[in-house]
mmCIF file of C-alpha atoms in Angstrom:
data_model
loop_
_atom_site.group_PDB
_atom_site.id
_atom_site.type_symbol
_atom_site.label_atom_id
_atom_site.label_comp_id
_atom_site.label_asym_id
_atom_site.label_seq_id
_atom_site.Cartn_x
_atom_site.Cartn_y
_atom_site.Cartn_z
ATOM 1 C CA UNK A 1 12.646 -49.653 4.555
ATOM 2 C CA UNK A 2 10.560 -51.146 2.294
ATOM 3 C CA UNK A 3 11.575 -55.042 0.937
ATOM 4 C CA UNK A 4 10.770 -54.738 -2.692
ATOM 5 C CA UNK A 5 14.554 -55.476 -4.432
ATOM 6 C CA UNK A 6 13.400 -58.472 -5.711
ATOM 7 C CA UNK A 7 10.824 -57.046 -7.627
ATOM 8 C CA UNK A 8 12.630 -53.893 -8.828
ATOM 9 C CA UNK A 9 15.392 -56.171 -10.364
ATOM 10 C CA UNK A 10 12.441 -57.570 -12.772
ATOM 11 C CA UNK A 11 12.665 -54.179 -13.983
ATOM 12 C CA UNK A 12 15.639 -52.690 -13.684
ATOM 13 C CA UNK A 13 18.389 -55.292 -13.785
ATOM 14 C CA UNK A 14 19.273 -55.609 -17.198
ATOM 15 C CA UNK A 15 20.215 -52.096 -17.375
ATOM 16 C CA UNK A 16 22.476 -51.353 -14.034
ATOM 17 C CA UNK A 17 25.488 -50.543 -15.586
ATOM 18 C CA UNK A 18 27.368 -47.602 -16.703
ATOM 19 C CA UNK A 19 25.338 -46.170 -19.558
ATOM 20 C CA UNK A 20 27.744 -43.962 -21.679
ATOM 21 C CA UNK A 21 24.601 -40.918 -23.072
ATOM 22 C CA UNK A 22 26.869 -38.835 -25.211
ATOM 23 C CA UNK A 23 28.530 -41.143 -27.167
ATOM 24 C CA UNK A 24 26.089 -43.701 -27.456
ATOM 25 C CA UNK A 25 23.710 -40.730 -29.033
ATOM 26 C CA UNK A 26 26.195 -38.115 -30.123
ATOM 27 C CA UNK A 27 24.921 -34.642 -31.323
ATOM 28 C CA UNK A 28 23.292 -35.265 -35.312
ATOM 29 C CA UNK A 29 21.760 -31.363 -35.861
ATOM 30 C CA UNK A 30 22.133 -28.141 -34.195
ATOM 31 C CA UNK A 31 19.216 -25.632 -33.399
ATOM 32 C CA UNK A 32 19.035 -21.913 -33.417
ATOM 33 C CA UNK A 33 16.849 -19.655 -30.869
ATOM 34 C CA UNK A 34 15.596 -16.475 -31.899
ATOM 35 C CA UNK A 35 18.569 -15.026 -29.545
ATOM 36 C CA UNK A 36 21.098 -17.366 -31.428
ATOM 37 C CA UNK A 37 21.400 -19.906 -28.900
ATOM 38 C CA UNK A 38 22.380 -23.214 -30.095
ATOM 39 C CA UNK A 39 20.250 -26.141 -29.446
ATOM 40 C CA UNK A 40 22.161 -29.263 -29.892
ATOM 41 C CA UNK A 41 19.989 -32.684 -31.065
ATOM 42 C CA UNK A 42 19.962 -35.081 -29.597
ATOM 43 C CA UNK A 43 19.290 -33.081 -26.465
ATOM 44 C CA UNK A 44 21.555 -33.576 -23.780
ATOM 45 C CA UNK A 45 21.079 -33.024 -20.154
ATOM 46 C CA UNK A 46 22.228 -33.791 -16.193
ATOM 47 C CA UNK A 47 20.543 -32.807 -13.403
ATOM 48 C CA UNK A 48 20.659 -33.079 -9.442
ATOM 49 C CA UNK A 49 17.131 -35.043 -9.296
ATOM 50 C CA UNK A 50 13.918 -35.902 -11.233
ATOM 51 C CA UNK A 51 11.360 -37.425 -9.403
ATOM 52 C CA UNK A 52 8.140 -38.993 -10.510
ATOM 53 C CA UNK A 53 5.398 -38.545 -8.153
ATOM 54 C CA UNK A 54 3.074 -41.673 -9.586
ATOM 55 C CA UNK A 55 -0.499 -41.626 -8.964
ATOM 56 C CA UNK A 56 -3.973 -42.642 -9.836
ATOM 57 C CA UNK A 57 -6.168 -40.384 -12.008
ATOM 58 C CA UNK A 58 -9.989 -40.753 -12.815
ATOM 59 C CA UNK A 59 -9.641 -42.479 -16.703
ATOM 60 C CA UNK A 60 -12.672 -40.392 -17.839
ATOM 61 C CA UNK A 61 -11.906 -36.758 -17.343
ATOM 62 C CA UNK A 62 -8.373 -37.828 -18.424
ATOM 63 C CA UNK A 63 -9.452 -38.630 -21.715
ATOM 64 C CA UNK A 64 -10.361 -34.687 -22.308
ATOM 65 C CA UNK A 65 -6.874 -33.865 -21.742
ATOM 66 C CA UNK A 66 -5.448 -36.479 -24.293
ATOM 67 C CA UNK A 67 -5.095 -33.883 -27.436
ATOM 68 C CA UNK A 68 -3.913 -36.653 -30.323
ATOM 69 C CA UNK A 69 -5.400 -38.948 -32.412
ATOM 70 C CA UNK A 70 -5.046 -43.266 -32.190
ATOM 71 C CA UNK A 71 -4.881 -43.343 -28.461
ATOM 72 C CA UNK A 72 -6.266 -44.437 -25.291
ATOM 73 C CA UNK A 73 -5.650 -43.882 -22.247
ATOM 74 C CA UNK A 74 -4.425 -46.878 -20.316
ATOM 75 C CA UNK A 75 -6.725 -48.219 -17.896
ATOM 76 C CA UNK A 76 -6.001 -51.364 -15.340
ATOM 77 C CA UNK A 77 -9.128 -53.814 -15.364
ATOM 78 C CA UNK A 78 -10.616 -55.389 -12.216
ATOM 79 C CA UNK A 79 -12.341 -58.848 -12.577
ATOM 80 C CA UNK A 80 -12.075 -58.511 -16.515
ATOM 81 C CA UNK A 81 -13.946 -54.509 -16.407
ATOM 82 C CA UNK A 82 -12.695 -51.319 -16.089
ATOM 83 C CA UNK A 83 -11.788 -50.137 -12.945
ATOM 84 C CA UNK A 84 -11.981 -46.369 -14.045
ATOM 85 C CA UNK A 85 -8.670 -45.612 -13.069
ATOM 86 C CA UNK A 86 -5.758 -44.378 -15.393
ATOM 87 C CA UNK A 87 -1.621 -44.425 -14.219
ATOM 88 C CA UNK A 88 -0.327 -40.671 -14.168
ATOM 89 C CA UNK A 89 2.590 -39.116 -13.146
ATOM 90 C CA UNK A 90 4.255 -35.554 -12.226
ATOM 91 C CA UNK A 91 7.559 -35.145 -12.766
ATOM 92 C CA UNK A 92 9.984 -32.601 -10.949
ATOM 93 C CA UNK A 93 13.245 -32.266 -12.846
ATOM 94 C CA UNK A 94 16.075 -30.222 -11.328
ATOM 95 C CA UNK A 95 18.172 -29.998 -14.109
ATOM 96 C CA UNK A 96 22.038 -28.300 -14.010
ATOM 97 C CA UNK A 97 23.231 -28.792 -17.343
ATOM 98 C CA UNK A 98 21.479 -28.271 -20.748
ATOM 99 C CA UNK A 99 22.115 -26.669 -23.864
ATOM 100 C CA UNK A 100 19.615 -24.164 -22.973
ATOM 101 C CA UNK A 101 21.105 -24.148 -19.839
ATOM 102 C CA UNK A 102 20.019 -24.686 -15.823
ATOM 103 C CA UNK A 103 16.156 -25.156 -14.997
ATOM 104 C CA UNK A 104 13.801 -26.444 -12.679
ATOM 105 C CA UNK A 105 10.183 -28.294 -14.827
ATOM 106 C CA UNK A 106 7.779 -29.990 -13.815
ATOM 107 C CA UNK A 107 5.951 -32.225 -16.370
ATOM 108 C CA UNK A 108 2.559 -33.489 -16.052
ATOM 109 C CA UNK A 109 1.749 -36.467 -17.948
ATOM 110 C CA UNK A 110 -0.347 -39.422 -17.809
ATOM 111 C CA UNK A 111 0.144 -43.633 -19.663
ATOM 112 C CA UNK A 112 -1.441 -44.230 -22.819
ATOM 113 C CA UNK A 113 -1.806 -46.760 -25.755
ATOM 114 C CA UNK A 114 -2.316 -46.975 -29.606
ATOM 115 C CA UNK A 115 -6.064 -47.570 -29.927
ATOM 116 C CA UNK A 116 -5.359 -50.987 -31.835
ATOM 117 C CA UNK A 117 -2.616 -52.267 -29.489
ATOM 118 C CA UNK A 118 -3.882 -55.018 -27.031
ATOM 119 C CA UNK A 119 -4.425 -54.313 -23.196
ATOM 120 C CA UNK A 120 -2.112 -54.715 -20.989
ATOM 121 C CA UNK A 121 -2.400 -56.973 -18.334
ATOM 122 C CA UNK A 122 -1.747 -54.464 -14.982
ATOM 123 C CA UNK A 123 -2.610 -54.996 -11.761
ATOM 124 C CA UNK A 124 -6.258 -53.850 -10.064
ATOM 125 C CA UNK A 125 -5.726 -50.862 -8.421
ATOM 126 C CA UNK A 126 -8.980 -51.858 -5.900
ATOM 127 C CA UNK A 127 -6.693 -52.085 -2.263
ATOM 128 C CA UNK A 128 -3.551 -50.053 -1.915
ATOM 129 C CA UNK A 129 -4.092 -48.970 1.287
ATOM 130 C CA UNK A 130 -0.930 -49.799 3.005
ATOM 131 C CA UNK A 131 2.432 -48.155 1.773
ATOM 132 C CA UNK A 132 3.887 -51.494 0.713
ATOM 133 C CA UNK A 133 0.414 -52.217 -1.686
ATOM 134 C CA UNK A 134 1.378 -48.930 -3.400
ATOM 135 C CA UNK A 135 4.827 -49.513 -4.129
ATOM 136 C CA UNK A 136 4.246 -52.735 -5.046
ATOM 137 C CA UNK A 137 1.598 -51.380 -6.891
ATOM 138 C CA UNK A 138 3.619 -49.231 -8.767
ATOM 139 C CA UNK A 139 6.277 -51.607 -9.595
ATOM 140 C CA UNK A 140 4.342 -54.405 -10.861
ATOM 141 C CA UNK A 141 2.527 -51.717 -13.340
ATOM 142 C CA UNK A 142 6.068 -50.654 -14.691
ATOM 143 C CA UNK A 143 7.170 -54.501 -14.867
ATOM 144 C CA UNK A 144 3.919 -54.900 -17.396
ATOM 145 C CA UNK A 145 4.701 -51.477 -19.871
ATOM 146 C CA UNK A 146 8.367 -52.570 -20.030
ATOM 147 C CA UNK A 147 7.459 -55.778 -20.598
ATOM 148 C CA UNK A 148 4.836 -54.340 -23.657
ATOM 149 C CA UNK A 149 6.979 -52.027 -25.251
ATOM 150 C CA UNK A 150 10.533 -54.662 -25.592
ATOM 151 C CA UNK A 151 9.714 -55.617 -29.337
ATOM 152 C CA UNK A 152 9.739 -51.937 -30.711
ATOM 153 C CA UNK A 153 12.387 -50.798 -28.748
ATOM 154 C CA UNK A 154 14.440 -53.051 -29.437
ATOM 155 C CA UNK A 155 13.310 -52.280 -33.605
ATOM 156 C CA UNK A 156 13.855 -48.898 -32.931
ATOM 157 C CA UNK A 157 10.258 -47.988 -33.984
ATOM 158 C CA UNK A 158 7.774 -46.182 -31.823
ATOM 159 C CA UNK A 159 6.447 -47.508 -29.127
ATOM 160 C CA UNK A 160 2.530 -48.717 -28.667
ATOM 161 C CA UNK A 161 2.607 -47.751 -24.965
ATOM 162 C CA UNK A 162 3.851 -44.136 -23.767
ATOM 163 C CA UNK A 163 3.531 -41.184 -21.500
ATOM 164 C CA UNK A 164 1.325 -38.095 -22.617
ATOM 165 C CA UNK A 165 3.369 -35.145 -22.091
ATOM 166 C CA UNK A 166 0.897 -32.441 -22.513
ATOM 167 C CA UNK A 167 2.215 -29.310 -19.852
ATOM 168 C CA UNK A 168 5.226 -28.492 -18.800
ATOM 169 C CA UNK A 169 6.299 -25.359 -16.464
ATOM 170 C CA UNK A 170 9.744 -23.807 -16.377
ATOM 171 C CA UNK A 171 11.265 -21.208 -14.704
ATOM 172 C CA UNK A 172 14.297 -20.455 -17.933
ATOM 173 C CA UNK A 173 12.853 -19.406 -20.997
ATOM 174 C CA UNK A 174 15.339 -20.583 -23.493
ATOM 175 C CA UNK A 175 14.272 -23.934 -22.022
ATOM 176 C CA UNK A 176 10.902 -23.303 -22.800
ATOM 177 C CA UNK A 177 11.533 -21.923 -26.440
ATOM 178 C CA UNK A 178 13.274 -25.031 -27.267
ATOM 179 C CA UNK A 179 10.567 -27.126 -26.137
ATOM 180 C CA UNK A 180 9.089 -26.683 -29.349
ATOM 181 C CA UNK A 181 11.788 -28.261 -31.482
ATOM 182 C CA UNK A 182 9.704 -31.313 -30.477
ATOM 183 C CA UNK A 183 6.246 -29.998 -29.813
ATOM 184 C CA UNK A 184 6.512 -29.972 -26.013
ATOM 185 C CA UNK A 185 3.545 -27.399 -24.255
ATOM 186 C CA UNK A 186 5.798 -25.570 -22.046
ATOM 187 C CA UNK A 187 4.933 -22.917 -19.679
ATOM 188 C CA UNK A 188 7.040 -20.121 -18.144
ATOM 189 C CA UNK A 189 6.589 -20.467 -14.298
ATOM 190 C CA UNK A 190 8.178 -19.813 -10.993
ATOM 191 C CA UNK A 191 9.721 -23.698 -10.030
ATOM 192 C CA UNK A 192 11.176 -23.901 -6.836
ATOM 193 C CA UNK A 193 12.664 -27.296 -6.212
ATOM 194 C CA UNK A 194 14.169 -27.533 -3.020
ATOM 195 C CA UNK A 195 16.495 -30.841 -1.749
ATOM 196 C CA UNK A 196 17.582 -31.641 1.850
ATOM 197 C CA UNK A 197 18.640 -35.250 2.770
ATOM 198 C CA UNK A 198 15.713 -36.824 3.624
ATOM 199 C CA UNK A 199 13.313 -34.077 2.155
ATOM 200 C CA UNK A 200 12.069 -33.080 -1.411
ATOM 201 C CA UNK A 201 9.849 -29.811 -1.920
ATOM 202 C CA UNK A 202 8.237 -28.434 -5.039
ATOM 203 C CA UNK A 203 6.539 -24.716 -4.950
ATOM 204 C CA UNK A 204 4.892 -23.977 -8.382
ATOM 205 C CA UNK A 205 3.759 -20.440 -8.723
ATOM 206 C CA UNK A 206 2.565 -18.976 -11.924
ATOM 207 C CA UNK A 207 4.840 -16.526 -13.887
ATOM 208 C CA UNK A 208 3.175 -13.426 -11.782
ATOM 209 C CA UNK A 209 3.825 -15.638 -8.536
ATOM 210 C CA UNK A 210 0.567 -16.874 -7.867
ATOM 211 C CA UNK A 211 0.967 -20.171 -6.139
ATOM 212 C CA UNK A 212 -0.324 -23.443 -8.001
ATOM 213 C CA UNK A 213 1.074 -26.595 -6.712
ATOM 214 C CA UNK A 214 3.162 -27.457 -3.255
ATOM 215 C CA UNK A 215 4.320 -30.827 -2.748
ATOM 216 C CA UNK A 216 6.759 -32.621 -0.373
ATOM 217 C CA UNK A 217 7.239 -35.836 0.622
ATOM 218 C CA UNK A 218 9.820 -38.150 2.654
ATOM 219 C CA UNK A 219 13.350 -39.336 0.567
ATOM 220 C CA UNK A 220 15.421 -42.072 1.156
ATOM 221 C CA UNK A 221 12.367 -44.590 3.000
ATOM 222 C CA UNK A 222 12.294 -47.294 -0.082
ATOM 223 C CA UNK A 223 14.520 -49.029 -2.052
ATOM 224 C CA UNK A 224 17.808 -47.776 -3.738
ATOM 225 C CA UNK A 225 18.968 -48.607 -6.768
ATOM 226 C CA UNK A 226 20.712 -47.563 -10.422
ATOM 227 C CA UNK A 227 17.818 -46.899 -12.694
ATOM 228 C CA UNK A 228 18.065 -46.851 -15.751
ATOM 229 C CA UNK A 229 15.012 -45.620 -17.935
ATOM 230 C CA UNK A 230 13.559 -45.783 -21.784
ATOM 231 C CA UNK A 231 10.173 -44.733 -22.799
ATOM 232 C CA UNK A 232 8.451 -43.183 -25.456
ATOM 233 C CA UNK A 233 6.864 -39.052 -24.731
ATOM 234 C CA UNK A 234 3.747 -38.020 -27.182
ATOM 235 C CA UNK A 235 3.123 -34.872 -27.283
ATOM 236 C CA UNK A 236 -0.099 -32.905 -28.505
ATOM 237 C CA UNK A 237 -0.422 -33.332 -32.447
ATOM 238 C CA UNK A 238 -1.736 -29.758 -32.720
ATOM 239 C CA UNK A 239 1.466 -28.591 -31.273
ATOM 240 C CA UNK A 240 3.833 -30.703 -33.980
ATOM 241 C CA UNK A 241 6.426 -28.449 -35.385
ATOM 242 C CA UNK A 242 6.934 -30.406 -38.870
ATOM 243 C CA UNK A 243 4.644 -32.272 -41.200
ATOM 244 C CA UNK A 244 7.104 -35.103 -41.850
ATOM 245 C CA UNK A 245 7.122 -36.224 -38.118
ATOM 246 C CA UNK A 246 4.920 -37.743 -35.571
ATOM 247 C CA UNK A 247 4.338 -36.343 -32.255
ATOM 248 C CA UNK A 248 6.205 -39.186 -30.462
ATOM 249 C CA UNK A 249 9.635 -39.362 -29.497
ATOM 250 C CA UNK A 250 12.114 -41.616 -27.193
ATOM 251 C CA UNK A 251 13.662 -40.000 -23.862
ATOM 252 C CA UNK A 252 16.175 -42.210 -21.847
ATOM 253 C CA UNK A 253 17.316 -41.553 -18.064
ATOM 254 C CA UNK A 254 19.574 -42.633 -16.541
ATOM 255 C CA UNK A 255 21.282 -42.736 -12.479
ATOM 256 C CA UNK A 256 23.647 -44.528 -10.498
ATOM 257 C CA UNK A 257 21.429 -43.856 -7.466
ATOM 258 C CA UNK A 258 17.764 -44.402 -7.980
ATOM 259 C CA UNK A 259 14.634 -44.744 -5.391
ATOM 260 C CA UNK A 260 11.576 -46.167 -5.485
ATOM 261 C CA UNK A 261 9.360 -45.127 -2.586
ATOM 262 C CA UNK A 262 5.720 -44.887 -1.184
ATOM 263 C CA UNK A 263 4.482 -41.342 -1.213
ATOM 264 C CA UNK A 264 4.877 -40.067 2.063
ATOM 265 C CA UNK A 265 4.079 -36.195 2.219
ATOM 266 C CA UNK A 266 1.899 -33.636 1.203
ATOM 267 C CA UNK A 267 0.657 -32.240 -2.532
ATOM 268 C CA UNK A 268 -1.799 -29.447 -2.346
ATOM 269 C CA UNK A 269 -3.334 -27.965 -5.428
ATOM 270 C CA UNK A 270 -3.707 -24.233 -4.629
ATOM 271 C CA UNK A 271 -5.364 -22.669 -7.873
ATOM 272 C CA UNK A 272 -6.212 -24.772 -11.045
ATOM 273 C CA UNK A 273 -4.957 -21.866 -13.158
ATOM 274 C CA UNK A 274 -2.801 -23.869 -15.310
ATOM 275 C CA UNK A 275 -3.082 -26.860 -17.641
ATOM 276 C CA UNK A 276 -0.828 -28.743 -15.017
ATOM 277 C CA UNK A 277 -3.363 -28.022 -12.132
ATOM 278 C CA UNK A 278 -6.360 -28.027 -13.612
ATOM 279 C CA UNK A 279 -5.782 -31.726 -15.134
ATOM 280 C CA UNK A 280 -4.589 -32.707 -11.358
ATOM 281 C CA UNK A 281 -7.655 -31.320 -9.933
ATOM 282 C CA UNK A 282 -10.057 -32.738 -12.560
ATOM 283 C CA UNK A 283 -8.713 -36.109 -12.712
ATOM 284 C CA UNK A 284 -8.587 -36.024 -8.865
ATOM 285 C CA UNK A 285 -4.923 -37.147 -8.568
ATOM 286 C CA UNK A 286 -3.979 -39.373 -5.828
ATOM 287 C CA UNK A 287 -0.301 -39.865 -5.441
ATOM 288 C CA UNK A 288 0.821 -43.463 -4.356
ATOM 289 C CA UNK A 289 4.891 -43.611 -4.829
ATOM 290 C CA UNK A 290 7.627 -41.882 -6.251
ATOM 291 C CA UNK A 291 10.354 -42.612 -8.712
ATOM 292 C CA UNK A 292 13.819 -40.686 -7.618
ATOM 293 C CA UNK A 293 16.815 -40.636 -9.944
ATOM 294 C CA UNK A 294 19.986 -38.286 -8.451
ATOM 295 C CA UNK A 295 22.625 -37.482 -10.035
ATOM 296 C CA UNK A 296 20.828 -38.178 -13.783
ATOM 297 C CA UNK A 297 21.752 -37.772 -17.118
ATOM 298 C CA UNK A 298 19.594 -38.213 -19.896
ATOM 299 C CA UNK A 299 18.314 -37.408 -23.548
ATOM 300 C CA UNK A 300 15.693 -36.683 -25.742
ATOM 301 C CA UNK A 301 15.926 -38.083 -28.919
ATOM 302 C CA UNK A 302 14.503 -36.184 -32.279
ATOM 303 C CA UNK A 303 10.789 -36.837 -33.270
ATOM 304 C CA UNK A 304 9.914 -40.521 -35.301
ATOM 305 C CA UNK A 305 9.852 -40.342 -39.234
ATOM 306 C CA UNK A 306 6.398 -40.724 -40.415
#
């Protein structure tokens, strides 16, 4: 096991406690599908696991993916230049309750910043060769955005540093319809997310079943901990389903039993056929660590005001 508590608690220990979702953001509107189904907002959900497989991306070719306006895509400096590198991550979310009801997503997305907010100060990503630099790695990179983005959360305004949630894939496709109460891409897929005790598996296959995307890697092999999580999601401004919003909104997470772990497994990109794949491929992902939550529950809030 890897001896990292110390530094997780910079991150994480204000915010170990019972975290009470539904009342703390209690339903304000209520959504209607074409079918009828009612979409409550904010939206609710809980879920056996999401995982964020966290890696490195080439900045550059990321940059073509980033569809909206005023942003950059964060990239960690080495001796005061660019190192070329940009922070991504692919979520798997196994979700068993949600107003739209049970799915399995996957979410690529990738860190970025308002154009006119300062740098932040991350770590060089120039030796992580050893499972221990990686997680490390990873956790001093998360110290520095929380860190960053404090002040507006704690305004309630938007934040200046955010994840780019640009394609999702779904297997249910009420889940995908209501993706675009907030602008989210999603996809209609085949996601298989498979669980054992010391094993998580993804299989992404396209609608058809075409394979995209197999992953797995080795659970429990870190350091466990509650998590609990607040961030800001942009989403493509193209995609933005009313004028009087911006394409940003907050999501929190939250789970009694959380992991942080070096990436120990596989991740093969079969076919680039998809947005998800193709930015993987491009960008030449290279997965470092994960970020578990079990047992979650957590919320997406409705879009900013302009």
């Amino acid at each position: 096991m890897i001896k990292n508590a110390v530094v997780l608690g910079l991150i994480f220990s204000a915010h170990t406690l019972a975290f009470d979702l539904e009342n703390t953001y209690p339903t304000t509107e209520i959504k209607y599908l074409d079918d009828g189904t009612e979409i409550s907002v904010p939206f609710h959900v809980k879920g056996e696991a999401t995982s964020a497989v966290l890696g490195l991306i080439n900045a550059k070719r990321a940059r073509r993916f980033l569809w909206n306006d005023g942003w950059k895509v964060v990239t960690p400096k080495c001796d005061g230049k660019s190192s070329g590198k940009g922070i991504a991550a692919f979520y798997t979310q196994k979700i068993t309750e949600s107003p739209a009801g049970a799915y399995n997503e996957t979410v690529a997305t990738f860190f970025i910043q308002r154009r006119n907010a300062p740098d932040l100060d991350l770590p060089c990503p120039s030796d992580l060769n050893s499972l221990e630099a990686q997680v490390n790695y990873a956790m001093a990179a998360f110290t520095t955005i929380n860190t960053a983005i404090a002040e507006k959360q704690s305004m309630g305004l938007p934040h200046d540093y955010a994840s780019f949630n640009f394609h999702l894939m779904l297997d249910n496709a009420k889940a995908v319809e209501a993706g675009e109460i907030w602008g989210y891409p999603k996809q209609l897929a085949q996601v298989d997310i498979t669980l054992s005790e010391n094993t998580h598996r993804l299989e992404l296959a396209k609608k058809n079943g075409k394979p995209l995307l197999s992953a797995e890697y080795q659970r429990k092999i870190g350091t466990n901990t509650p998590l609990y999580s607040v961030g800001d999601n942009v989403v493509p401004s193209f995609n933005l389903p009313d004028e009087s919003k911006i394409p940003q909104l907050s999501g929190v997470l939250t789970s009694t039993s959380g992991w942080i772990l070096p990436f120990v497994g596989k991740f093969t990109i079969h076919s680039p056929k998809s947005v998800t794949t193709r930015f993987l491929r491009k960008t030449q992902f290279t997965p470092i660590a994960v970020l578990e939550f079990t047992n979650v529950e957590g919320v997406a809030l409705p879009l900013y005001d302009r």
